[in-house]
């Protein structure tokens, strides 16, 4: 049963997260305070609240997430210290022809690995590519997130699409056919917002040397770029293949990639990173933050606030189309989990759509609206880790999001109008 203080607690907890994040307090402390607020306003007894925290901490997802954050830090540090990160990026840039194509491709490629906080894996590469384009840290952070998450609507192995298919009976191919405009809107808006006016250092140097129409080709052959990328990016490619094909957990795949990187460095007689460098690169504060984030999400999951809003709206005769739009926005923002949004709301709201066309329209609204709120949530782990990597405030990234959010909102608006006509 929902008490009067629970909605206040949820609102206060999220306001606290935003305020303390703006004050640049360490994330582990921010999430600890937010979790305490949720516990005190949950209506649970002290022992029950402690049990929620403990169950969240020992959950396999939490342990693998914390291990993945640790492994990402070690992997990125070793790649950077050995100089492989720079060579990998240079090879990819030569292979694709320019830095803009590379900075769009890298996060999308990493987006095929459906893991919590996976954007942190592409952040070092985007950082390097962004430097060549003269991008600011907050722009690099936003670009990393936008170009990664466009895959959410079109990658056949996306867990969100698979779950939606299982619940609704529509095939993944059918869902992609309807949701693909969201990917296109995200990538096109991202390009025009972050990259259209930027020029790489190579392009600037070439332009200064002689008129563009008379320039000789300054890029190395694409084949040479492929060889460089394959050689120095082999630890990253190994981790990706082990994760996607062998289904290894991210932390284990990354540790394998780190081991390969150290072996290559030893064979090339490069100086290996010191234990102190590895300790700093592991960033244990982030690891601790993951435990408190998952504890907070545990309280959100058991809170009756969001299911209560759905029940009250339906009881008061709110239109199914409006419910399909508003509830995913609220639930996705609070849970920061597109899977939870789909799993909870689709079974509740979908029966109101009678025809197959109306069901597909309602799924499109729920799925897309839930994604937008998840994408912007302060608990979105990709966003948390990306902002921490680039050392930027989450609010500075929000300021860059509005063209992307507006573009996605336009597509959702079309889905909503289609649903209104069919109900």
mmCIF file of C-alpha atoms in Angstrom:
data_model
loop_
_atom_site.group_PDB
_atom_site.id
_atom_site.type_symbol
_atom_site.label_atom_id
_atom_site.label_comp_id
_atom_site.label_asym_id
_atom_site.label_seq_id
_atom_site.Cartn_x
_atom_site.Cartn_y
_atom_site.Cartn_z
ATOM 1 C CA UNK A 1 0.000 0.000 0.000
ATOM 2 C CA UNK A 2 1.242 3.482 -0.868
ATOM 3 C CA UNK A 3 1.648 5.993 1.953
ATOM 4 C CA UNK A 4 1.367 9.750 1.494
ATOM 5 C CA UNK A 5 5.092 10.250 2.075
ATOM 6 C CA UNK A 6 6.313 7.833 -0.614
ATOM 7 C CA UNK A 7 5.673 10.120 -3.621
ATOM 8 C CA UNK A 8 7.358 12.952 -1.712
ATOM 9 C CA UNK A 9 10.328 10.686 -1.023
ATOM 10 C CA UNK A 10 10.703 9.721 -4.680
ATOM 11 C CA UNK A 11 10.569 13.371 -5.811
ATOM 12 C CA UNK A 12 12.983 14.466 -3.071
ATOM 13 C CA UNK A 13 15.453 11.693 -3.903
ATOM 14 C CA UNK A 14 15.636 12.625 -7.585
ATOM 15 C CA UNK A 15 15.895 16.337 -6.774
ATOM 16 C CA UNK A 16 18.752 15.515 -4.404
ATOM 17 C CA UNK A 17 20.581 13.549 -7.085
ATOM 18 C CA UNK A 18 20.370 16.449 -9.528
ATOM 19 C CA UNK A 19 21.330 19.101 -6.962
ATOM 20 C CA UNK A 20 24.300 17.265 -5.480
ATOM 21 C CA UNK A 21 25.524 16.234 -8.936
ATOM 22 C CA UNK A 22 25.550 19.895 -9.937
ATOM 23 C CA UNK A 23 27.618 20.570 -6.801
ATOM 24 C CA UNK A 24 30.083 17.948 -8.113
ATOM 25 C CA UNK A 25 29.819 15.710 -5.071
ATOM 26 C CA UNK A 26 31.248 12.240 -5.608
ATOM 27 C CA UNK A 27 28.683 9.958 -7.163
ATOM 28 C CA UNK A 28 28.990 7.285 -4.476
ATOM 29 C CA UNK A 29 28.060 9.834 -1.808
ATOM 30 C CA UNK A 30 25.213 11.237 -3.904
ATOM 31 C CA UNK A 31 23.658 7.823 -4.411
ATOM 32 C CA UNK A 32 24.163 6.878 -0.768
ATOM 33 C CA UNK A 33 22.217 9.969 0.331
ATOM 34 C CA UNK A 34 19.486 9.338 -2.253
ATOM 35 C CA UNK A 35 19.194 5.721 -1.122
ATOM 36 C CA UNK A 36 18.841 6.825 2.510
ATOM 37 C CA UNK A 37 16.035 9.206 1.512
ATOM 38 C CA UNK A 38 14.247 6.399 -0.329
ATOM 39 C CA UNK A 39 14.681 4.059 2.644
ATOM 40 C CA UNK A 40 13.365 6.592 5.172
ATOM 41 C CA UNK A 41 10.288 7.390 3.058
ATOM 42 C CA UNK A 42 9.581 3.852 1.827
ATOM 43 C CA UNK A 43 7.415 2.856 4.766
ATOM 44 C CA UNK A 44 9.655 -0.167 5.365
ATOM 45 C CA UNK A 45 11.109 -1.212 8.680
ATOM 46 C CA UNK A 46 14.833 -0.646 9.183
ATOM 47 C CA UNK A 47 15.693 -4.324 8.746
ATOM 48 C CA UNK A 48 13.593 -4.515 5.590
ATOM 49 C CA UNK A 49 15.385 -1.485 4.135
ATOM 50 C CA UNK A 50 18.747 -3.057 4.920
ATOM 51 C CA UNK A 51 17.521 -6.212 3.217
ATOM 52 C CA UNK A 52 16.657 -4.241 0.061
ATOM 53 C CA UNK A 53 20.185 -2.818 -0.024
ATOM 54 C CA UNK A 54 21.792 -6.201 0.605
ATOM 55 C CA UNK A 55 19.695 -7.988 -2.001
ATOM 56 C CA UNK A 56 20.577 -5.283 -4.519
ATOM 57 C CA UNK A 57 24.277 -5.563 -3.735
ATOM 58 C CA UNK A 58 24.522 -9.320 -4.011
ATOM 59 C CA UNK A 59 22.459 -9.504 -7.186
ATOM 60 C CA UNK A 60 24.453 -10.939 -10.074
ATOM 61 C CA UNK A 61 23.693 -7.914 -12.252
ATOM 62 C CA UNK A 62 25.180 -5.571 -9.635
ATOM 63 C CA UNK A 63 28.306 -7.666 -9.139
ATOM 64 C CA UNK A 64 28.896 -7.966 -12.871
ATOM 65 C CA UNK A 65 28.323 -4.235 -13.315
ATOM 66 C CA UNK A 66 30.843 -3.348 -10.608
ATOM 67 C CA UNK A 67 33.329 -5.816 -12.081
ATOM 68 C CA UNK A 68 32.742 -4.340 -15.547
ATOM 69 C CA UNK A 69 33.418 -0.797 -14.310
ATOM 70 C CA UNK A 70 36.671 -1.993 -12.730
ATOM 71 C CA UNK A 71 37.645 -3.886 -15.893
ATOM 72 C CA UNK A 72 36.825 -0.913 -18.141
ATOM 73 C CA UNK A 73 39.131 1.295 -16.078
ATOM 74 C CA UNK A 74 41.989 -1.198 -16.242
ATOM 75 C CA UNK A 75 41.500 -1.861 -19.950
ATOM 76 C CA UNK A 76 41.395 1.830 -20.867
ATOM 77 C CA UNK A 77 44.455 2.571 -18.734
ATOM 78 C CA UNK A 78 46.565 -0.213 -20.241
ATOM 79 C CA UNK A 79 45.535 0.686 -23.810
ATOM 80 C CA UNK A 80 46.360 4.343 -23.212
ATOM 81 C CA UNK A 81 49.648 3.766 -21.392
ATOM 82 C CA UNK A 82 50.960 1.421 -24.097
ATOM 83 C CA UNK A 83 49.976 3.841 -26.857
ATOM 84 C CA UNK A 84 47.562 1.343 -28.411
ATOM 85 C CA UNK A 85 44.552 3.588 -27.949
ATOM 86 C CA UNK A 86 46.032 6.339 -30.103
ATOM 87 C CA UNK A 87 47.120 3.891 -32.802
ATOM 88 C CA UNK A 88 43.724 2.169 -32.808
ATOM 89 C CA UNK A 89 41.944 5.465 -33.351
ATOM 90 C CA UNK A 90 44.372 6.559 -36.064
ATOM 91 C CA UNK A 91 43.894 3.260 -37.878
ATOM 92 C CA UNK A 92 40.107 3.521 -37.682
ATOM 93 C CA UNK A 93 40.209 7.102 -38.913
ATOM 94 C CA UNK A 94 42.326 6.105 -41.918
ATOM 95 C CA UNK A 95 40.071 3.127 -42.621
ATOM 96 C CA UNK A 96 36.877 5.186 -42.599
ATOM 97 C CA UNK A 97 38.403 8.200 -44.291
ATOM 98 C CA UNK A 98 37.721 10.868 -41.661
ATOM 99 C CA UNK A 99 37.302 11.444 -37.944
ATOM 100 C CA UNK A 100 33.607 12.324 -38.202
ATOM 101 C CA UNK A 101 32.708 8.924 -39.617
ATOM 102 C CA UNK A 102 34.864 7.262 -36.974
ATOM 103 C CA UNK A 103 33.374 9.150 -34.037
ATOM 104 C CA UNK A 104 29.885 8.134 -35.189
ATOM 105 C CA UNK A 105 30.877 4.520 -35.843
ATOM 106 C CA UNK A 106 32.791 3.704 -32.649
ATOM 107 C CA UNK A 107 29.927 4.258 -30.146
ATOM 108 C CA UNK A 108 27.452 2.553 -32.496
ATOM 109 C CA UNK A 109 29.780 -0.430 -32.764
ATOM 110 C CA UNK A 110 30.050 -0.592 -28.969
ATOM 111 C CA UNK A 111 26.281 -0.219 -28.816
ATOM 112 C CA UNK A 112 25.980 -3.737 -30.175
ATOM 113 C CA UNK A 113 27.214 -4.967 -26.788
ATOM 114 C CA UNK A 114 24.042 -4.832 -24.649
ATOM 115 C CA UNK A 115 25.552 -4.212 -21.210
ATOM 116 C CA UNK A 116 24.821 -1.718 -18.468
ATOM 117 C CA UNK A 117 27.119 1.289 -18.698
ATOM 118 C CA UNK A 118 28.614 0.060 -21.964
ATOM 119 C CA UNK A 119 29.174 3.599 -23.278
ATOM 120 C CA UNK A 120 32.203 3.828 -20.976
ATOM 121 C CA UNK A 121 33.936 1.349 -23.274
ATOM 122 C CA UNK A 122 33.784 3.685 -26.276
ATOM 123 C CA UNK A 123 34.560 6.836 -24.267
ATOM 124 C CA UNK A 124 38.384 6.624 -24.575
ATOM 125 C CA UNK A 125 38.170 6.220 -28.350
ATOM 126 C CA UNK A 126 35.660 9.043 -28.682
ATOM 127 C CA UNK A 127 37.905 11.163 -26.463
ATOM 128 C CA UNK A 128 40.830 10.704 -28.813
ATOM 129 C CA UNK A 129 38.755 11.263 -31.956
ATOM 130 C CA UNK A 130 37.097 14.299 -30.398
ATOM 131 C CA UNK A 131 40.495 15.835 -29.741
ATOM 132 C CA UNK A 132 41.326 15.588 -33.445
ATOM 133 C CA UNK A 133 38.091 17.458 -34.209
ATOM 134 C CA UNK A 134 38.575 20.056 -31.483
ATOM 135 C CA UNK A 135 35.449 19.004 -29.573
ATOM 136 C CA UNK A 136 34.937 20.106 -25.979
ATOM 137 C CA UNK A 137 34.681 17.459 -23.222
ATOM 138 C CA UNK A 138 30.925 17.944 -22.801
ATOM 139 C CA UNK A 139 30.390 17.643 -26.569
ATOM 140 C CA UNK A 140 32.456 14.456 -26.662
ATOM 141 C CA UNK A 141 30.407 13.052 -23.789
ATOM 142 C CA UNK A 142 27.107 13.878 -25.491
ATOM 143 C CA UNK A 143 28.292 12.499 -28.846
ATOM 144 C CA UNK A 144 29.399 9.256 -27.234
ATOM 145 C CA UNK A 145 25.956 8.762 -25.719
ATOM 146 C CA UNK A 146 23.897 9.814 -28.734
ATOM 147 C CA UNK A 147 25.704 7.785 -31.381
ATOM 148 C CA UNK A 148 25.750 4.694 -29.140
ATOM 149 C CA UNK A 149 22.071 4.679 -28.281
ATOM 150 C CA UNK A 150 20.799 5.020 -31.816
ATOM 151 C CA UNK A 151 21.371 1.254 -32.005
ATOM 152 C CA UNK A 152 18.631 0.768 -29.421
ATOM 153 C CA UNK A 153 15.947 0.762 -32.139
ATOM 154 C CA UNK A 154 17.576 -1.169 -34.980
ATOM 155 C CA UNK A 155 20.011 -3.756 -33.603
ATOM 156 C CA UNK A 156 18.318 -7.176 -33.924
ATOM 157 C CA UNK A 157 19.941 -8.499 -30.751
ATOM 158 C CA UNK A 158 18.858 -5.550 -28.604
ATOM 159 C CA UNK A 159 17.477 -6.928 -25.338
ATOM 160 C CA UNK A 160 14.710 -4.305 -25.372
ATOM 161 C CA UNK A 161 13.488 -5.351 -28.822
ATOM 162 C CA UNK A 162 13.691 -9.038 -27.953
ATOM 163 C CA UNK A 163 11.714 -8.561 -24.732
ATOM 164 C CA UNK A 164 9.069 -6.473 -26.529
ATOM 165 C CA UNK A 165 8.776 -9.139 -29.209
ATOM 166 C CA UNK A 166 8.291 -11.848 -26.598
ATOM 167 C CA UNK A 167 5.600 -9.886 -24.774
ATOM 168 C CA UNK A 168 3.645 -8.668 -27.794
ATOM 169 C CA UNK A 169 4.045 -11.385 -30.415
ATOM 170 C CA UNK A 170 5.397 -8.984 -33.053
ATOM 171 C CA UNK A 171 8.682 -10.092 -34.609
ATOM 172 C CA UNK A 172 11.875 -8.150 -33.985
ATOM 173 C CA UNK A 173 11.966 -7.320 -37.699
ATOM 174 C CA UNK A 174 8.475 -5.806 -37.521
ATOM 175 C CA UNK A 175 9.449 -3.720 -34.503
ATOM 176 C CA UNK A 176 12.618 -2.464 -36.199
ATOM 177 C CA UNK A 177 10.617 -1.506 -39.281
ATOM 178 C CA UNK A 178 8.417 0.756 -37.155
ATOM 179 C CA UNK A 179 11.077 2.110 -34.771
ATOM 180 C CA UNK A 180 13.905 2.748 -37.256
ATOM 181 C CA UNK A 181 12.946 6.462 -37.659
ATOM 182 C CA UNK A 182 14.044 6.960 -34.022
ATOM 183 C CA UNK A 183 17.564 5.746 -34.890
ATOM 184 C CA UNK A 184 17.701 7.941 -37.980
ATOM 185 C CA UNK A 185 16.471 10.995 -36.057
ATOM 186 C CA UNK A 186 19.043 10.413 -33.320
ATOM 187 C CA UNK A 187 22.016 10.008 -35.648
ATOM 188 C CA UNK A 188 21.087 12.838 -38.022
ATOM 189 C CA UNK A 189 20.400 15.276 -35.185
ATOM 190 C CA UNK A 190 23.633 14.178 -33.506
ATOM 191 C CA UNK A 191 25.654 14.840 -36.638
ATOM 192 C CA UNK A 192 24.249 18.328 -37.187
ATOM 193 C CA UNK A 193 24.507 19.192 -33.492
ATOM 194 C CA UNK A 194 28.019 17.940 -32.757
ATOM 195 C CA UNK A 195 29.969 17.381 -35.972
ATOM 196 C CA UNK A 196 28.721 19.346 -38.979
ATOM 197 C CA UNK A 197 30.967 22.393 -38.532
ATOM 198 C CA UNK A 198 33.975 20.603 -37.030
ATOM 199 C CA UNK A 199 37.129 19.893 -39.004
ATOM 200 C CA UNK A 200 39.901 17.487 -38.106
ATOM 201 C CA UNK A 201 43.478 18.612 -37.641
ATOM 202 C CA UNK A 202 44.397 16.736 -40.807
ATOM 203 C CA UNK A 203 41.776 18.569 -42.855
ATOM 204 C CA UNK A 204 42.909 21.916 -41.458
ATOM 205 C CA UNK A 205 46.536 21.121 -42.222
ATOM 206 C CA UNK A 206 45.679 19.963 -45.730
ATOM 207 C CA UNK A 207 43.570 23.038 -46.355
ATOM 208 C CA UNK A 208 46.388 25.316 -45.248
ATOM 209 C CA UNK A 209 48.862 23.603 -47.528
ATOM 210 C CA UNK A 210 47.094 24.197 -50.850
ATOM 211 C CA UNK A 211 43.624 24.651 -52.376
ATOM 212 C CA UNK A 212 41.338 21.711 -51.707
ATOM 213 C CA UNK A 213 40.785 20.885 -55.365
ATOM 214 C CA UNK A 214 44.553 20.557 -55.857
ATOM 215 C CA UNK A 215 45.344 18.624 -52.702
ATOM 216 C CA UNK A 216 46.977 15.236 -53.100
ATOM 217 C CA UNK A 217 45.525 12.478 -50.971
ATOM 218 C CA UNK A 218 47.088 12.880 -47.516
ATOM 219 C CA UNK A 219 45.451 9.853 -45.937
ATOM 220 C CA UNK A 220 47.264 6.571 -45.833
ATOM 221 C CA UNK A 221 45.702 3.813 -47.920
ATOM 222 C CA UNK A 222 42.615 2.381 -46.295
ATOM 223 C CA UNK A 223 44.257 -1.038 -46.266
ATOM 224 C CA UNK A 224 47.070 0.314 -44.102
ATOM 225 C CA UNK A 225 44.459 1.803 -41.780
ATOM 226 C CA UNK A 226 42.721 -1.565 -41.547
ATOM 227 C CA UNK A 227 46.002 -3.282 -40.669
ATOM 228 C CA UNK A 228 46.780 -0.692 -37.987
ATOM 229 C CA UNK A 229 43.285 -0.879 -36.533
ATOM 230 C CA UNK A 230 43.284 -4.689 -36.523
ATOM 231 C CA UNK A 231 46.715 -4.901 -34.886
ATOM 232 C CA UNK A 232 46.456 -2.305 -32.154
ATOM 233 C CA UNK A 233 42.719 -2.629 -31.723
ATOM 234 C CA UNK A 234 42.920 -6.408 -31.380
ATOM 235 C CA UNK A 235 42.456 -6.274 -27.583
ATOM 236 C CA UNK A 236 39.241 -4.292 -28.061
ATOM 237 C CA UNK A 237 38.040 -6.494 -30.927
ATOM 238 C CA UNK A 238 38.791 -9.572 -28.836
ATOM 239 C CA UNK A 239 36.685 -8.236 -25.974
ATOM 240 C CA UNK A 240 33.818 -7.426 -28.348
ATOM 241 C CA UNK A 241 33.860 -10.855 -29.978
ATOM 242 C CA UNK A 242 34.042 -12.670 -26.653
ATOM 243 C CA UNK A 243 31.097 -10.623 -25.405
ATOM 244 C CA UNK A 244 28.925 -10.906 -28.514
ATOM 245 C CA UNK A 245 29.710 -14.373 -29.828
ATOM 246 C CA UNK A 246 30.962 -16.321 -26.818
ATOM 247 C CA UNK A 247 28.525 -14.486 -24.495
ATOM 248 C CA UNK A 248 31.223 -13.805 -21.911
ATOM 249 C CA UNK A 249 30.293 -11.234 -19.282
ATOM 250 C CA UNK A 250 31.734 -7.818 -20.085
ATOM 251 C CA UNK A 251 34.179 -7.806 -17.179
ATOM 252 C CA UNK A 252 35.682 -11.129 -18.201
ATOM 253 C CA UNK A 253 35.860 -10.195 -21.880
ATOM 254 C CA UNK A 254 37.611 -6.947 -20.988
ATOM 255 C CA UNK A 255 40.081 -8.685 -18.684
ATOM 256 C CA UNK A 256 40.917 -11.026 -21.569
ATOM 257 C CA UNK A 257 41.441 -7.986 -23.789
ATOM 258 C CA UNK A 258 43.629 -6.386 -21.115
ATOM 259 C CA UNK A 259 45.695 -9.551 -20.874
ATOM 260 C CA UNK A 260 46.186 -9.607 -24.647
ATOM 261 C CA UNK A 261 47.196 -5.963 -24.550
ATOM 262 C CA UNK A 262 49.843 -6.655 -21.907
ATOM 263 C CA UNK A 263 51.158 -9.631 -23.899
ATOM 264 C CA UNK A 264 51.482 -7.501 -27.053
ATOM 265 C CA UNK A 265 53.195 -4.761 -25.070
ATOM 266 C CA UNK A 266 55.648 -7.259 -23.616
ATOM 267 C CA UNK A 267 56.433 -8.724 -27.046
ATOM 268 C CA UNK A 268 57.026 -5.207 -28.389
ATOM 269 C CA UNK A 269 59.171 -4.437 -25.333
ATOM 270 C CA UNK A 270 57.079 -1.455 -24.349
ATOM 271 C CA UNK A 271 57.224 -0.244 -20.728
ATOM 272 C CA UNK A 272 54.199 -1.682 -18.927
ATOM 273 C CA UNK A 273 52.045 0.500 -16.651
ATOM 274 C CA UNK A 274 53.057 0.507 -12.993
ATOM 275 C CA UNK A 275 50.841 -0.913 -10.213
ATOM 276 C CA UNK A 276 50.154 2.645 -9.044
ATOM 277 C CA UNK A 277 48.963 3.643 -12.505
ATOM 278 C CA UNK A 278 46.694 0.606 -12.662
ATOM 279 C CA UNK A 279 45.282 1.379 -9.210
ATOM 280 C CA UNK A 280 44.417 4.942 -10.223
ATOM 281 C CA UNK A 281 42.963 3.758 -13.527
ATOM 282 C CA UNK A 282 40.721 1.230 -11.776
ATOM 283 C CA UNK A 283 38.802 4.168 -10.248
ATOM 284 C CA UNK A 284 37.413 2.345 -7.236
ATOM 285 C CA UNK A 285 35.132 5.297 -6.392
ATOM 286 C CA UNK A 286 33.106 4.496 -9.498
ATOM 287 C CA UNK A 287 32.909 0.867 -8.436
ATOM 288 C CA UNK A 288 31.468 1.891 -5.061
ATOM 289 C CA UNK A 289 29.004 4.200 -6.814
ATOM 290 C CA UNK A 290 27.627 1.285 -8.835
ATOM 291 C CA UNK A 291 26.589 -0.521 -5.650
ATOM 292 C CA UNK A 292 24.681 2.506 -4.362
ATOM 293 C CA UNK A 293 23.063 3.165 -7.727
ATOM 294 C CA UNK A 294 21.733 -0.380 -7.781
ATOM 295 C CA UNK A 295 20.547 -0.069 -4.165
ATOM 296 C CA UNK A 296 18.646 3.085 -5.113
ATOM 297 C CA UNK A 297 17.097 1.328 -8.110
ATOM 298 C CA UNK A 298 16.081 -1.481 -5.760
ATOM 299 C CA UNK A 299 13.998 0.973 -3.738
ATOM 300 C CA UNK A 300 12.523 2.463 -6.932
ATOM 301 C CA UNK A 301 11.558 -0.993 -8.188
ATOM 302 C CA UNK A 302 9.613 -1.922 -5.043
ATOM 303 C CA UNK A 303 8.039 1.501 -4.656
ATOM 304 C CA UNK A 304 4.281 1.537 -5.347
ATOM 305 C CA UNK A 305 4.426 5.119 -6.629
ATOM 306 C CA UNK A 306 4.669 4.393 -10.365
ATOM 307 C CA UNK A 307 2.184 1.456 -10.525
ATOM 308 C CA UNK A 308 -0.197 3.578 -8.453
ATOM 309 C CA UNK A 309 -0.048 6.365 -11.021
ATOM 310 C CA UNK A 310 -1.013 3.911 -13.758
ATOM 311 C CA UNK A 311 -3.938 2.534 -11.756
ATOM 312 C CA UNK A 312 -5.252 5.979 -10.821
ATOM 313 C CA UNK A 313 -5.012 7.228 -14.386
ATOM 314 C CA UNK A 314 -6.929 4.266 -15.757
ATOM 315 C CA UNK A 315 -9.563 4.568 -13.006
ATOM 316 C CA UNK A 316 -10.146 8.233 -13.853
ATOM 317 C CA UNK A 317 -10.652 7.545 -17.530
ATOM 318 C CA UNK A 318 -7.427 9.027 -18.873
ATOM 319 C CA UNK A 319 -7.150 8.087 -22.558
ATOM 320 C CA UNK A 320 -5.044 4.982 -23.282
ATOM 321 C CA UNK A 321 -2.971 6.981 -25.784
ATOM 322 C CA UNK A 322 -2.091 9.601 -23.176
ATOM 323 C CA UNK A 323 -1.268 6.883 -20.651
ATOM 324 C CA UNK A 324 0.980 5.209 -23.221
ATOM 325 C CA UNK A 325 2.871 8.483 -23.594
ATOM 326 C CA UNK A 326 3.041 9.828 -20.045
ATOM 327 C CA UNK A 327 3.594 6.687 -17.982
ATOM 328 C CA UNK A 328 6.749 5.522 -19.833
ATOM 329 C CA UNK A 329 8.168 9.037 -19.449
ATOM 330 C CA UNK A 330 7.700 8.865 -15.683
ATOM 331 C CA UNK A 331 8.588 5.216 -15.204
ATOM 332 C CA UNK A 332 11.615 5.272 -17.504
ATOM 333 C CA UNK A 333 13.038 8.350 -15.794
ATOM 334 C CA UNK A 334 12.640 6.800 -12.364
ATOM 335 C CA UNK A 335 13.844 3.295 -13.144
ATOM 336 C CA UNK A 336 16.484 4.220 -15.755
ATOM 337 C CA UNK A 337 15.731 0.827 -17.256
ATOM 338 C CA UNK A 338 14.090 0.415 -20.665
ATOM 339 C CA UNK A 339 13.602 -3.275 -19.934
ATOM 340 C CA UNK A 340 11.656 -2.514 -16.757
ATOM 341 C CA UNK A 341 9.559 0.053 -18.597
ATOM 342 C CA UNK A 342 8.634 -2.402 -21.322
ATOM 343 C CA UNK A 343 8.163 -5.312 -18.943
ATOM 344 C CA UNK A 344 5.886 -3.404 -16.545
ATOM 345 C CA UNK A 345 3.886 -1.087 -18.779
ATOM 346 C CA UNK A 346 3.313 -2.992 -22.014
ATOM 347 C CA UNK A 347 1.266 -5.770 -20.353
ATOM 348 C CA UNK A 348 -0.771 -3.141 -18.452
ATOM 349 C CA UNK A 349 -1.465 -0.742 -21.314
ATOM 350 C CA UNK A 350 -1.472 -2.910 -24.439
ATOM 351 C CA UNK A 351 -4.883 -4.601 -23.934
ATOM 352 C CA UNK A 352 -6.515 -1.221 -24.602
ATOM 353 C CA UNK A 353 -5.320 -1.388 -28.209
ATOM 354 C CA UNK A 354 -7.652 -3.809 -29.995
ATOM 355 C CA UNK A 355 -6.429 -4.081 -33.591
ATOM 356 C CA UNK A 356 -2.966 -5.206 -34.673
ATOM 357 C CA UNK A 357 -2.246 -1.760 -36.117
ATOM 358 C CA UNK A 358 -3.321 -0.065 -32.880
ATOM 359 C CA UNK A 359 -1.161 -2.435 -30.831
ATOM 360 C CA UNK A 360 1.892 -1.649 -32.956
ATOM 361 C CA UNK A 361 1.189 2.084 -32.645
ATOM 362 C CA UNK A 362 0.877 1.805 -28.860
ATOM 363 C CA UNK A 363 4.075 -0.243 -28.604
ATOM 364 C CA UNK A 364 5.864 2.416 -30.646
ATOM 365 C CA UNK A 365 4.753 5.152 -28.235
ATOM 366 C CA UNK A 366 5.568 3.165 -25.077
ATOM 367 C CA UNK A 367 8.945 1.954 -26.322
ATOM 368 C CA UNK A 368 10.053 5.326 -27.701
ATOM 369 C CA UNK A 369 8.821 7.445 -24.788
ATOM 370 C CA UNK A 370 10.375 5.030 -22.310
ATOM 371 C CA UNK A 371 13.678 5.263 -24.153
ATOM 372 C CA UNK A 372 13.754 9.077 -24.133
ATOM 373 C CA UNK A 373 13.137 9.269 -20.383
ATOM 374 C CA UNK A 374 15.671 6.498 -19.720
ATOM 375 C CA UNK A 375 18.210 8.249 -21.948
ATOM 376 C CA UNK A 376 17.855 11.507 -19.996
ATOM 377 C CA UNK A 377 17.623 9.937 -16.533
ATOM 378 C CA UNK A 378 20.363 10.913 -14.053
ATOM 379 C CA UNK A 379 20.514 7.207 -13.160
ATOM 380 C CA UNK A 380 21.264 6.142 -16.746
ATOM 381 C CA UNK A 381 24.541 4.298 -16.178
ATOM 382 C CA UNK A 382 25.979 5.025 -19.624
ATOM 383 C CA UNK A 383 25.443 8.706 -18.932
ATOM 384 C CA UNK A 384 26.859 8.491 -15.414
ATOM 385 C CA UNK A 385 30.043 6.724 -16.509
ATOM 386 C CA UNK A 386 30.523 8.855 -19.625
ATOM 387 C CA UNK A 387 30.230 12.092 -17.657
ATOM 388 C CA UNK A 388 32.666 10.767 -15.079
ATOM 389 C CA UNK A 389 35.158 9.749 -17.760
ATOM 390 C CA UNK A 390 35.104 13.157 -19.434
ATOM 391 C CA UNK A 391 34.906 14.919 -16.041
ATOM 392 C CA UNK A 392 31.861 16.977 -17.034
ATOM 393 C CA UNK A 393 28.718 17.890 -15.132
ATOM 394 C CA UNK A 394 25.593 16.074 -16.239
ATOM 395 C CA UNK A 395 23.751 19.382 -16.637
ATOM 396 C CA UNK A 396 26.276 20.550 -19.253
ATOM 397 C CA UNK A 397 25.481 17.444 -21.283
ATOM 398 C CA UNK A 398 21.749 18.075 -20.889
ATOM 399 C CA UNK A 399 22.217 21.492 -22.493
ATOM 400 C CA UNK A 400 23.545 19.793 -25.631
ATOM 401 C CA UNK A 401 20.765 17.228 -25.782
ATOM 402 C CA UNK A 402 17.847 19.465 -26.687
ATOM 403 C CA UNK A 403 18.116 19.161 -30.519
ATOM 404 C CA UNK A 404 18.328 15.383 -30.181
ATOM 405 C CA UNK A 405 15.444 15.198 -27.689
ATOM 406 C CA UNK A 406 13.401 17.542 -29.901
ATOM 407 C CA UNK A 407 14.020 15.316 -32.947
ATOM 408 C CA UNK A 408 13.045 12.193 -31.033
ATOM 409 C CA UNK A 409 10.019 14.019 -29.656
ATOM 410 C CA UNK A 410 8.907 14.802 -33.197
ATOM 411 C CA UNK A 411 8.993 11.121 -34.142
ATOM 412 C CA UNK A 412 7.155 10.168 -30.945
ATOM 413 C CA UNK A 413 4.567 12.837 -31.773
ATOM 414 C CA UNK A 414 3.916 11.124 -35.105
ATOM 415 C CA UNK A 415 3.566 7.768 -33.338
ATOM 416 C CA UNK A 416 1.152 9.348 -30.846
ATOM 417 C CA UNK A 417 -1.047 10.857 -33.586
ATOM 418 C CA UNK A 418 -1.137 7.497 -35.363
ATOM 419 C CA UNK A 419 -2.247 5.854 -32.098
ATOM 420 C CA UNK A 420 -4.936 8.479 -31.501
ATOM 421 C CA UNK A 421 -6.413 7.786 -34.965
ATOM 422 C CA UNK A 422 -6.471 4.029 -34.412
ATOM 423 C CA UNK A 423 -8.055 3.943 -30.937
#
